[in-house]
Amino acid sequence: MHIRLVLILFSCLLLLNSCGYNQIQKNEEAVFAAWADVEATYQRRADLIPNLVETIKAYAAHEKDTLLGVTNARAKVGQMNISTDKLGDVAAMQQFQQAQGELSGALSRLLVVAERYPDLKASANFRDLQHQLEGTENRINVARQRYNQAVQNFNSSIRTFPNNLTNSFLLHLERKEPFKAEAGAATAPKVQF
């Protein structure tokens, strides 16, 4: 009797191991970790912005509208957070991306203001902040790519056999939403001098 029970338990463990349950869980955790990296890089950018604004403010006090736009966009981004349970919500992801896009646009306008002031461009503090922002934008891009890869792995794991059965009967997990290009991103920006 004991041998039969042990064999049944052992068989159940083998079946659970091959059904993808653990892999699906690992893939979902990878999505959450990748999302945390995305949020961390956005937070880094948000933390740098006040320093950049204050540096430029000293040189370009009359460019109030641009500085105000950056400050407002940063505040809006600070209010917009997505919890891991909303990663499958298309509307929430679009709102998040829109807020981040507005901040990127405001930063672009701010850097144009900086181009108008040669003394500001020569300032070591400004150059350091500008390099940090450029590096942060690159980090954001890498974090988004890693997040999308984690989402792809997760979504594939819950949709392929036999994992799709495990998900249907046990987990009931929904697909996660990847980052998508903003509207008009396929059109190259025009540079004019």
XYZ file of C-alpha atoms in Angstrom:
193
model
C 0.000 0.000 0.000
C 2.792 2.450 0.889
C 4.700 1.684 -2.286
C 1.607 2.400 -4.387
C 1.065 5.740 -2.600
C 4.702 6.700 -3.125
C 4.447 5.820 -6.826
C 1.281 7.902 -7.212
C 2.891 10.903 -5.470
C 6.031 10.528 -7.569
C 3.949 10.365 -10.758
C 2.032 13.491 -9.729
C 5.304 15.348 -9.124
C 6.608 14.348 -12.551
C 3.378 15.474 -14.180
C 3.428 18.820 -12.356
C 7.039 19.360 -13.330
C 6.382 18.727 -17.016
C 3.143 20.737 -17.187
C 4.970 24.063 -17.096
C 3.510 25.308 -13.809
C 6.875 26.338 -12.374
C 8.086 27.811 -15.653
C 4.972 29.950 -16.002
C 5.515 31.246 -12.471
C 9.177 32.045 -13.223
C 8.207 33.818 -16.437
C 5.617 35.952 -14.664
C 8.146 36.886 -11.992
C 10.582 37.864 -14.771
C 7.905 40.193 -16.182
C 7.439 41.801 -12.756
C 11.215 42.210 -12.317
C 11.582 43.715 -15.790
C 8.719 46.118 -15.043
C 10.454 47.172 -11.836
C 13.563 47.967 -13.912
C 11.465 50.111 -16.267
C 10.007 51.997 -13.306
C 13.468 52.446 -11.766
C 14.870 53.991 -14.946
C 11.893 56.330 -15.240
C 12.388 57.292 -11.579
C 16.048 58.043 -12.252
C 15.015 60.399 -15.044
C 12.400 62.050 -12.827
C 15.015 62.535 -10.101
C 17.468 64.191 -12.510
C 14.984 66.639 -13.983
C 14.785 69.076 -11.029
C 18.577 69.447 -11.140
C 18.527 70.103 -14.867
C 15.699 72.603 -14.546
C 17.438 74.495 -11.740
C 20.681 74.634 -13.720
C 18.933 76.010 -16.787
C 16.764 78.353 -14.710
C 19.840 80.270 -13.635
C 20.761 80.955 -17.265
C 17.359 81.236 -18.923
C 15.009 82.838 -16.434
C 12.806 84.248 -19.205
C 12.151 80.759 -20.704
C 9.517 80.179 -18.057
C 7.001 78.367 -20.295
C 9.454 75.663 -21.280
C 10.637 75.162 -17.706
C 7.048 75.102 -16.484
C 6.189 72.505 -19.143
C 8.984 70.216 -17.971
C 7.973 70.641 -14.340
C 4.310 69.904 -15.097
C 5.142 66.892 -17.254
C 7.398 65.517 -14.517
C 4.615 66.000 -11.951
C 2.158 64.177 -14.214
C 4.600 61.290 -14.643
C 5.077 61.152 -10.879
C 1.338 60.630 -10.404
C 1.098 57.921 -13.076
C 2.064 54.488 -11.787
C 1.104 51.031 -12.970
C 1.020 48.198 -10.502
C 2.047 44.730 -11.651
C -1.569 43.551 -11.634
C -2.359 46.159 -14.340
C 0.386 45.042 -16.765
C -2.252 43.380 -18.921
C -4.429 46.523 -19.081
C -3.982 48.104 -22.527
C -5.567 51.435 -21.519
C -3.389 51.789 -18.417
C -0.238 51.053 -20.424
C -1.255 53.624 -23.053
C -1.827 56.289 -20.379
C 1.537 55.490 -18.821
C 3.314 55.676 -22.178
C 1.520 58.933 -23.049
C 2.650 60.581 -19.805
C 6.228 59.426 -20.384
C 6.046 60.692 -23.983
C 4.902 64.118 -22.803
C 7.873 64.266 -20.463
C 10.241 63.264 -23.276
C 8.794 66.038 -25.452
C 9.153 68.607 -22.693
C 12.774 67.551 -22.148
C 13.449 67.927 -25.873
C 12.095 71.491 -25.778
C 14.230 72.182 -22.718
C 17.358 71.002 -24.509
C 16.503 73.299 -27.437
C 16.409 76.173 -24.934
C 19.848 75.099 -23.777
C 21.131 75.304 -27.366
C 20.184 79.002 -27.414
C 22.506 79.801 -24.528
C 26.180 79.073 -25.318
C 27.243 79.885 -21.758
C 24.852 77.249 -20.454
C 26.146 74.628 -22.872
C 29.666 75.378 -21.660
C 28.666 74.862 -18.026
C 30.161 71.665 -16.644
C 27.104 71.111 -14.445
C 24.779 71.327 -17.407
C 26.930 69.027 -19.530
C 27.050 66.459 -16.738
C 23.289 66.567 -16.295
C 22.726 66.373 -20.045
C 24.982 63.305 -20.287
C 23.169 61.699 -17.381
C 19.813 62.341 -19.042
C 21.070 60.890 -22.314
C 22.350 57.842 -20.457
C 19.047 57.540 -18.642
C 17.108 57.669 -21.902
C 19.295 54.834 -23.176
C 18.655 52.882 -19.975
C 14.920 53.428 -20.388
C 15.109 52.025 -23.898
C 17.075 48.964 -22.728
C 14.686 48.414 -19.805
C 11.704 48.607 -22.174
C 13.326 46.066 -24.498
C 14.036 43.699 -21.609
C 10.492 44.117 -20.354
C 9.098 43.329 -23.813
C 11.304 40.223 -24.003
C 10.052 39.068 -20.591
C 6.455 39.731 -21.683
C 7.016 37.748 -24.869
C 8.461 34.806 -22.911
C 5.589 34.896 -20.432
C 2.862 35.255 -23.060
C 4.380 32.406 -25.065
C 4.602 30.209 -21.994
C 0.897 30.542 -21.190
C -0.178 30.004 -24.795
C 1.869 26.935 -25.820
C 1.080 23.296 -25.109
C 1.101 21.860 -22.425
C 1.514 25.082 -20.434
C -1.708 26.474 -21.869
C -3.593 23.626 -20.193
C -1.896 24.327 -16.876
C -2.771 27.989 -17.180
C -6.372 27.267 -18.194
C -7.028 24.803 -15.381
C -4.845 26.065 -12.536
C -3.464 29.571 -12.919
C -5.853 31.613 -15.094
C -3.157 34.196 -15.844
C -3.780 36.855 -18.487
C -1.381 38.002 -21.179
C 0.816 40.965 -20.261
C 0.931 44.144 -22.352
C 4.267 45.090 -23.978
C 5.509 48.608 -24.674
C 4.501 49.796 -28.111
C 5.812 52.623 -30.240
C 4.100 55.956 -29.771
C 1.877 57.251 -32.553
C 4.053 58.837 -35.231
C 7.233 57.143 -34.048
C 7.757 55.599 -37.491
C 8.247 59.088 -38.961
C 11.776 60.385 -38.574
C 12.003 63.758 -36.799
C 12.987 66.728 -38.970
C 16.085 68.593 -37.905
C 16.343 72.231 -38.941
C 19.184 74.646 -38.382
